[in-house]
């Protein structure tokens, strides 16, 4: 699945909050709300599913080399989060769905045959 | 007597702080900007406290020696001592509980231990910005038992705070809570609220101090007697925070 396919392929309401990124294949996903856990365990080119909507989430994403962040539960996205995501080329999506729901759908979409 | 205090300041030991921000520059700027009582509170470590002690002696400033600990829930809490040794001891204790994360100084910033003359003594090679495997309650209880002032940091911030990570302020042995703005009653939990600069860069020093009323002669106090005088004033609410500064 490409980053650009996230929006449509999940079949849930997904808003592109930061669309300035170079499109590429997503490797895997990681769901967590603890940034130290994300730093330790998330994989490069993956997508992070979280409720942490602030610029530190972007900093951790760029550190790990994550391709995208999906912010769940319609959490408000601060301007400085979006601007730092743009600067780092990290895609940011927002959805009213829960992390459970997003992860379930991503699992199906990202699973290799 | 009334003095300006600031209990939340980082030095070049904190990976996210400016390399320029040596303990001696912090002490000098604090004095120039009118602070009387200043704590150094690096992330999960007190290794720059000896230099800060010496630097404050040179500036005629009353130092306090702290650590901003990061709990397993990623809540930050200030643990502040009157003397260097118990701060270093607590730092050693936390060292054994730090979650090992990959540390790349290029990406995360250097962690520099210096002396009061800004000579580099050591580059810490494990990441100090990580969380500890200790719960927020555990850290607060242990710091209080060791005699520290225990102050949950920036309780109203959208990250690394009791409000963002726990959703509420659990009961605890707090001497005060630090807040960016006047906190909601449930985040204050009946405790005194103070402001704090959370200085990571020279320009942050003294941006959000608080005024504190202390017994006459307190400016001469050092060490544990200073800590206890401050604790009494905090607990009695004899403070005037500076809210509304830059967040």
CSV table of C-alpha atoms in Angstrom, one decimal:
chain,number,residue,atom,x,y,z
A,1,UNK,CA,0.0,0.0,0.0
A,2,UNK,CA,1.3,3.4,-0.9
A,3,UNK,CA,1.0,6.3,1.5
A,4,UNK,CA,-1.4,8.0,-1.0
A,5,UNK,CA,-3.6,4.9,-0.8
A,6,UNK,CA,-4.1,5.2,2.9
A,7,UNK,CA,-6.9,7.7,2.6
A,8,UNK,CA,-9.1,5.7,0.3
A,9,UNK,CA,-8.2,2.1,1.0
A,10,UNK,CA,-9.1,2.1,4.7
A,11,UNK,CA,-12.8,2.8,3.9
A,12,UNK,CA,-13.2,5.1,6.9
A,13,UNK,CA,-13.3,8.9,7.1
A,14,UNK,CA,-9.7,10.0,6.6
A,15,UNK,CA,-8.7,13.6,6.2
A,16,UNK,CA,-5.3,14.5,4.8
A,17,UNK,CA,-3.9,17.0,7.3
A,18,UNK,CA,-0.4,17.2,5.8
A,19,UNK,CA,-0.1,16.0,2.2
A,20,UNK,CA,3.3,17.3,1.3
A,21,UNK,CA,5.3,14.0,1.2
A,22,UNK,CA,7.1,11.9,-1.4
A,23,UNK,CA,4.8,8.9,-2.0
A,24,UNK,CA,6.2,5.5,-1.3
A,25,UNK,CA,5.3,2.0,-0.3
A,26,UNK,CA,4.4,1.5,3.4
A,27,UNK,CA,6.4,-1.2,5.1
A,28,UNK,CA,4.2,-1.9,8.1
A,29,UNK,CA,2.3,-0.2,10.9
A,30,UNK,CA,2.7,0.5,14.6
A,31,UNK,CA,0.1,1.5,17.1
A,32,UNK,CA,1.2,3.3,20.3
A,33,UNK,CA,0.7,6.4,22.3
A,34,UNK,CA,4.0,6.3,24.2
A,35,UNK,CA,6.7,8.1,22.2
A,36,UNK,CA,9.5,6.2,23.8
A,37,UNK,CA,7.9,3.0,22.8
A,38,UNK,CA,7.5,4.2,19.2
A,39,UNK,CA,11.1,5.2,19.2
A,40,UNK,CA,12.2,1.8,20.4
A,41,UNK,CA,9.9,-0.4,18.3
A,42,UNK,CA,8.4,1.3,15.2
A,43,UNK,CA,9.9,0.5,11.8
A,44,UNK,CA,11.1,2.8,9.0
A,45,UNK,CA,8.7,3.5,6.3
A,46,UNK,CA,5.8,2.4,8.5
A,47,UNK,CA,2.7,4.2,9.5
A,48,UNK,CA,2.1,5.3,13.1
A,49,UNK,CA,-1.4,5.0,14.5
A,50,UNK,CA,-1.8,7.2,17.6
A,51,UNK,CA,-3.7,9.8,19.5
A,52,UNK,CA,-0.6,11.8,20.2
A,53,UNK,CA,-1.2,14.9,18.1
A,54,UNK,CA,1.7,17.3,18.7
A,55,UNK,CA,5.0,18.1,17.1
A,56,UNK,CA,6.9,15.7,19.3
A,57,UNK,CA,5.1,12.8,17.6
A,58,UNK,CA,6.4,14.2,14.3
A,59,UNK,CA,9.9,14.4,15.8
A,60,UNK,CA,9.8,10.8,16.8
A,61,UNK,CA,8.3,9.8,13.4
A,62,UNK,CA,11.2,11.5,11.5
A,63,UNK,CA,13.7,10.0,13.9
A,64,UNK,CA,12.5,6.5,13.1
A,65,UNK,CA,11.9,7.3,9.5
A,66,UNK,CA,8.1,6.7,9.6
A,67,UNK,CA,6.3,7.6,6.4
A,68,UNK,CA,3.0,8.7,7.9
A,69,UNK,CA,1.0,9.3,11.1
A,70,UNK,CA,-2.7,8.6,11.5
A,71,UNK,CA,-4.2,10.6,14.3
A,72,UNK,CA,-7.3,8.9,15.7
A,73,UNK,CA,-10.4,10.0,17.5
A,74,UNK,CA,-10.5,13.3,15.6
A,75,UNK,CA,-7.9,14.8,17.9
A,76,UNK,CA,-7.2,18.5,17.1
A,77,UNK,CA,-3.9,19.0,15.2
A,78,UNK,CA,-1.9,22.0,16.3
A,79,UNK,CA,-0.4,24.2,13.6
A,80,UNK,CA,3.1,23.6,14.7
A,81,UNK,CA,2.6,19.8,14.3
A,82,UNK,CA,1.5,20.3,10.7
A,83,UNK,CA,4.3,22.7,9.9
A,84,UNK,CA,7.0,20.4,11.4
A,85,UNK,CA,5.4,17.4,9.5
A,86,UNK,CA,5.6,19.4,6.3
A,87,UNK,CA,9.2,20.3,7.0
A,88,UNK,CA,10.1,16.7,7.6
A,89,UNK,CA,8.0,15.3,4.8
A,90,UNK,CA,5.9,13.1,7.1
A,91,UNK,CA,2.3,12.6,5.9
A,92,UNK,CA,-0.4,13.2,8.5
A,93,UNK,CA,-3.9,11.9,8.4
A,94,UNK,CA,-6.8,12.4,10.8
A,95,UNK,CA,-9.8,10.2,11.3
A,96,UNK,CA,-12.7,9.9,13.7
A,97,UNK,CA,-12.0,6.2,14.0
A,98,UNK,CA,-10.3,4.6,16.9
A,99,UNK,CA,-6.8,3.2,16.9
A,100,UNK,CA,-8.3,-0.3,17.2
A,101,UNK,CA,-10.4,0.3,14.1
A,102,UNK,CA,-7.6,1.9,12.0
A,103,UNK,CA,-5.1,-0.9,13.0
A,104,UNK,CA,-7.6,-3.6,12.1
A,105,UNK,CA,-8.1,-2.2,8.6
A,106,UNK,CA,-4.4,-1.4,8.1
A,107,UNK,CA,-3.5,-5.0,9.1
A,108,UNK,CA,-5.6,-6.3,6.4
A,109,UNK,CA,-4.2,-3.8,3.8
A,110,UNK,CA,-0.6,-4.2,4.7
A,111,UNK,CA,-0.4,-7.9,5.2
A,112,UNK,CA,1.8,-9.6,2.6
A,113,UNK,CA,0.5,-12.6,0.7
B,1,UNK,CA,11.6,38.8,52.1
B,2,UNK,CA,10.4,38.3,48.5
B,3,UNK,CA,12.5,36.8,45.8
B,4,UNK,CA,12.1,35.5,42.3
B,5,UNK,CA,12.6,31.7,41.9
B,6,UNK,CA,12.7,29.4,38.9
B,7,UNK,CA,12.7,25.7,39.5
B,8,UNK,CA,12.7,24.4,35.9
B,9,UNK,CA,15.8,24.8,33.9
B,10,UNK,CA,17.9,22.6,31.6
B,11,UNK,CA,21.5,22.7,30.6
B,12,UNK,CA,23.6,21.2,27.8
B,13,UNK,CA,23.2,17.8,29.4
B,14,UNK,CA,19.6,17.6,28.2
B,15,UNK,CA,19.6,16.3,24.6
B,16,UNK,CA,16.9,18.8,23.6
B,17,UNK,CA,18.7,21.9,25.1
B,18,UNK,CA,21.1,24.2,23.5
B,19,UNK,CA,24.8,23.3,23.6
B,20,UNK,CA,25.4,26.9,24.7
B,21,UNK,CA,23.3,26.5,27.8
B,22,UNK,CA,26.1,25.6,30.2
B,23,UNK,CA,25.4,25.6,33.9
B,24,UNK,CA,27.6,28.7,34.2
B,25,UNK,CA,25.7,30.6,31.5
B,26,UNK,CA,22.4,29.6,33.2
B,27,UNK,CA,23.7,30.9,36.5
B,28,UNK,CA,25.0,34.2,35.0
B,29,UNK,CA,21.8,34.9,33.0
B,30,UNK,CA,19.7,34.0,36.1
B,31,UNK,CA,21.5,36.5,38.2
B,32,UNK,CA,21.5,39.2,35.5
B,33,UNK,CA,17.8,38.7,35.0
B,34,UNK,CA,17.0,39.1,38.7
B,35,UNK,CA,16.4,35.5,39.9
B,36,UNK,CA,17.4,34.7,43.5
B,37,UNK,CA,16.7,30.9,43.6
B,38,UNK,CA,17.4,28.7,40.7
B,39,UNK,CA,17.1,24.9,40.1
B,40,UNK,CA,18.9,23.0,37.4
B,41,UNK,CA,16.6,20.2,36.3
B,42,UNK,CA,18.0,18.2,33.4
B,43,UNK,CA,16.1,15.2,32.0
B,44,UNK,CA,16.7,12.1,34.1
B,45,UNK,CA,20.2,13.2,35.3
B,46,UNK,CA,21.9,15.5,37.7
B,47,UNK,CA,25.4,15.2,36.3
B,48,UNK,CA,25.7,18.9,35.6
B,49,UNK,CA,24.7,19.8,39.2
B,50,UNK,CA,28.3,20.0,40.5
B,51,UNK,CA,29.2,22.6,37.9
B,52,UNK,CA,26.0,24.5,38.6
B,53,UNK,CA,26.8,24.5,42.3
B,54,UNK,CA,30.2,26.1,41.6
B,55,UNK,CA,28.7,28.5,39.0
B,56,UNK,CA,26.0,29.7,41.4
B,57,UNK,CA,28.6,30.2,44.2
B,58,UNK,CA,30.6,32.5,41.8
B,59,UNK,CA,27.4,34.5,41.0
B,60,UNK,CA,26.2,34.7,44.6
B,61,UNK,CA,23.0,32.9,43.6
B,62,UNK,CA,21.2,30.2,45.7
B,63,UNK,CA,21.2,26.9,43.8
B,64,UNK,CA,18.9,24.0,44.0
B,65,UNK,CA,19.7,20.6,42.4
B,66,UNK,CA,17.0,18.7,40.5
B,67,UNK,CA,16.1,16.2,37.9
B,68,UNK,CA,13.1,16.3,35.6
B,69,UNK,CA,12.2,12.6,35.7
B,70,UNK,CA,10.1,11.0,32.9
B,71,UNK,CA,7.9,8.3,34.2
B,72,UNK,CA,6.9,5.2,32.2
B,73,UNK,CA,3.6,6.9,31.3
B,74,UNK,CA,5.8,9.8,29.9
B,75,UNK,CA,4.8,12.2,32.6
B,76,UNK,CA,7.5,14.7,33.6
B,77,UNK,CA,8.0,15.5,37.3
B,78,UNK,CA,10.5,17.9,38.9
B,79,UNK,CA,12.4,16.3,41.9
B,80,UNK,CA,14.5,19.0,43.6
B,81,UNK,CA,17.1,18.7,46.3
B,82,UNK,CA,19.0,21.2,48.4
B,83,UNK,CA,22.4,19.6,47.9
B,84,UNK,CA,24.3,18.1,45.1
B,85,UNK,CA,24.9,14.6,46.6
B,86,UNK,CA,21.3,13.5,47.0
B,87,UNK,CA,20.6,14.8,43.5
B,88,UNK,CA,23.5,12.7,42.1
B,89,UNK,CA,22.3,9.7,44.1
B,90,UNK,CA,18.8,10.0,42.8
B,91,UNK,CA,20.3,10.3,39.3
B,92,UNK,CA,22.2,7.1,39.7
B,93,UNK,CA,19.0,5.4,40.8
B,94,UNK,CA,17.2,6.6,37.8
B,95,UNK,CA,20.0,5.6,35.5
B,96,UNK,CA,19.3,1.9,36.3
B,97,UNK,CA,15.6,2.4,35.4
B,98,UNK,CA,16.1,4.2,32.0
B,99,UNK,CA,14.5,2.4,29.1
B,100,UNK,CA,17.4,1.8,26.6
B,101,UNK,CA,16.5,3.6,23.4
B,102,UNK,CA,18.8,3.9,20.4
B,103,UNK,CA,20.7,7.2,20.8
B,104,UNK,CA,22.1,9.1,17.8
B,105,UNK,CA,23.6,12.4,19.0
B,106,UNK,CA,23.3,13.7,15.4
B,107,UNK,CA,19.6,13.3,15.5
B,108,UNK,CA,18.8,13.7,19.2
B,109,UNK,CA,21.4,16.3,20.3
B,110,UNK,CA,24.5,16.0,22.4
B,111,UNK,CA,24.5,15.3,26.2
B,112,UNK,CA,27.4,17.2,27.6
B,113,UNK,CA,28.7,17.1,31.2
B,114,UNK,CA,30.8,20.2,31.9
B,115,UNK,CA,32.6,21.9,34.7
B,116,UNK,CA,31.9,25.5,35.9
B,117,UNK,CA,34.5,26.7,33.3
B,118,UNK,CA,32.6,25.1,30.4
B,119,UNK,CA,35.3,22.4,30.0
B,120,UNK,CA,33.8,19.2,28.7
B,121,UNK,CA,34.1,16.4,31.2
B,122,UNK,CA,32.0,13.7,29.5
B,123,UNK,CA,29.6,13.0,26.7
B,124,UNK,CA,26.8,10.8,28.0
B,125,UNK,CA,26.4,7.9,25.5
B,126,UNK,CA,22.9,6.7,26.5
B,127,UNK,CA,19.7,8.6,25.7
B,128,UNK,CA,18.6,10.7,28.7
B,129,UNK,CA,15.4,11.8,27.1
B,130,UNK,CA,13.9,8.3,27.4
B,131,UNK,CA,11.2,7.2,29.8
B,132,UNK,CA,12.0,5.4,33.0
B,133,UNK,CA,10.4,2.0,33.8
B,134,UNK,CA,9.1,3.6,36.9
B,135,UNK,CA,5.5,4.7,37.3
B,136,UNK,CA,4.7,8.4,38.0
B,137,UNK,CA,3.5,7.4,41.5
B,138,UNK,CA,6.6,5.4,42.2
B,139,UNK,CA,8.9,8.2,41.2
B,140,UNK,CA,7.0,10.8,43.2
B,141,UNK,CA,7.0,8.6,46.3
B,142,UNK,CA,10.7,7.7,46.1
B,143,UNK,CA,11.8,11.3,45.5
B,144,UNK,CA,9.7,12.5,48.4
B,145,UNK,CA,11.2,9.8,50.6
B,146,UNK,CA,14.6,11.0,49.6
B,147,UNK,CA,13.6,14.5,50.8
B,148,UNK,CA,13.1,16.2,47.4
B,149,UNK,CA,10.6,18.8,46.5
B,150,UNK,CA,8.1,17.0,44.2
B,151,UNK,CA,6.5,19.1,41.6
B,152,UNK,CA,4.6,17.6,38.6
B,153,UNK,CA,5.9,19.6,35.6
B,154,UNK,CA,3.8,21.7,33.2
B,155,UNK,CA,0.5,20.0,34.2
B,156,UNK,CA,-1.5,21.7,31.6
B,157,UNK,CA,0.7,20.9,28.6
B,158,UNK,CA,-0.6,18.7,25.7
B,159,UNK,CA,2.4,16.4,26.1
B,160,UNK,CA,4.5,14.9,28.8
B,161,UNK,CA,2.1,16.0,31.5
B,162,UNK,CA,-0.4,14.5,34.0
B,163,UNK,CA,-3.2,15.9,31.9
B,164,UNK,CA,-2.0,14.6,28.5
B,165,UNK,CA,-0.8,11.2,29.8
B,166,UNK,CA,-3.0,10.3,32.7
B,167,UNK,CA,-5.9,12.7,32.2
B,168,UNK,CA,-5.9,13.8,35.8
B,169,UNK,CA,-3.7,14.6,38.8
B,170,UNK,CA,-3.5,11.6,41.0
B,171,UNK,CA,-3.1,12.2,44.8
B,172,UNK,CA,0.6,12.4,45.7
B,173,UNK,CA,3.3,14.0,47.9
B,174,UNK,CA,3.5,17.2,45.9
B,175,UNK,CA,4.9,20.4,47.2
B,176,UNK,CA,3.4,22.3,44.3
B,177,UNK,CA,2.4,21.8,40.6
B,178,UNK,CA,4.0,23.7,37.8
B,179,UNK,CA,1.6,25.0,35.1
B,180,UNK,CA,1.9,27.1,32.0
B,181,UNK,CA,-1.2,29.0,32.7
B,182,UNK,CA,-3.5,29.2,35.7
B,183,UNK,CA,-4.5,25.5,36.0
B,184,UNK,CA,-8.0,24.1,36.3
B,185,UNK,CA,-8.8,23.1,39.9
B,186,UNK,CA,-8.7,19.4,39.0
B,187,UNK,CA,-5.1,19.8,37.7
B,188,UNK,CA,-4.1,21.7,40.8
B,189,UNK,CA,-5.6,19.2,43.3
B,190,UNK,CA,-5.5,21.8,46.1
B,191,UNK,CA,-1.8,22.3,45.7
B,192,UNK,CA,0.1,25.6,45.1
B,193,UNK,CA,0.6,26.3,41.4
B,194,UNK,CA,3.8,27.8,40.2
B,195,UNK,CA,5.2,29.0,36.9
B,196,UNK,CA,8.5,27.8,35.5
B,197,UNK,CA,10.7,28.7,32.6
B,198,UNK,CA,11.5,25.2,31.4
B,199,UNK,CA,14.5,26.9,29.9
B,200,UNK,CA,16.3,25.0,27.1
B,201,UNK,CA,18.0,28.0,25.5
B,202,UNK,CA,19.7,31.1,26.9
B,203,UNK,CA,16.8,33.3,25.8
B,204,UNK,CA,14.4,31.2,27.9
B,205,UNK,CA,16.1,31.9,31.2
B,206,UNK,CA,13.9,33.8,33.6
B,207,UNK,CA,10.9,33.9,31.1
B,208,UNK,CA,8.4,32.5,33.6
B,209,UNK,CA,9.8,32.7,37.2
B,210,UNK,CA,7.5,33.0,40.2
B,211,UNK,CA,7.8,35.4,43.2
B,212,UNK,CA,8.0,33.7,46.6
B,213,UNK,CA,7.7,35.1,50.1
B,214,UNK,CA,10.3,33.7,52.4
B,215,UNK,CA,11.4,34.4,56.0
B,216,UNK,CA,13.8,37.4,56.3
B,217,UNK,CA,17.4,36.3,55.8
B,218,UNK,CA,16.4,33.4,53.5
B,219,UNK,CA,18.7,34.7,50.7
B,220,UNK,CA,21.6,33.6,52.9
B,221,UNK,CA,20.2,30.0,53.2
B,222,UNK,CA,21.8,27.2,51.3
B,223,UNK,CA,21.3,23.5,51.1
B,224,UNK,CA,18.7,21.7,53.0
B,225,UNK,CA,17.7,24.7,55.1
B,226,UNK,CA,16.9,26.6,51.9
B,227,UNK,CA,15.0,23.7,50.5
B,228,UNK,CA,12.9,23.4,53.6
B,229,UNK,CA,12.2,27.2,53.7
B,230,UNK,CA,11.1,27.0,50.1
B,231,UNK,CA,9.0,23.9,50.8
B,232,UNK,CA,7.2,25.7,53.6
B,233,UNK,CA,6.4,28.7,51.4
B,234,UNK,CA,5.3,26.6,48.5
B,235,UNK,CA,3.0,24.5,50.8
B,236,UNK,CA,1.6,27.7,52.4
B,237,UNK,CA,0.9,29.2,48.9
B,238,UNK,CA,3.1,32.2,49.4
B,239,UNK,CA,3.9,32.6,45.7
B,240,UNK,CA,2.9,34.7,42.8
B,241,UNK,CA,3.3,32.9,39.5
B,242,UNK,CA,3.9,34.7,36.2
B,243,UNK,CA,1.2,33.2,33.9
B,244,UNK,CA,0.6,33.8,30.3
B,245,UNK,CA,4.3,33.9,29.2
B,246,UNK,CA,5.3,32.1,26.0
B,247,UNK,CA,4.3,28.5,26.3
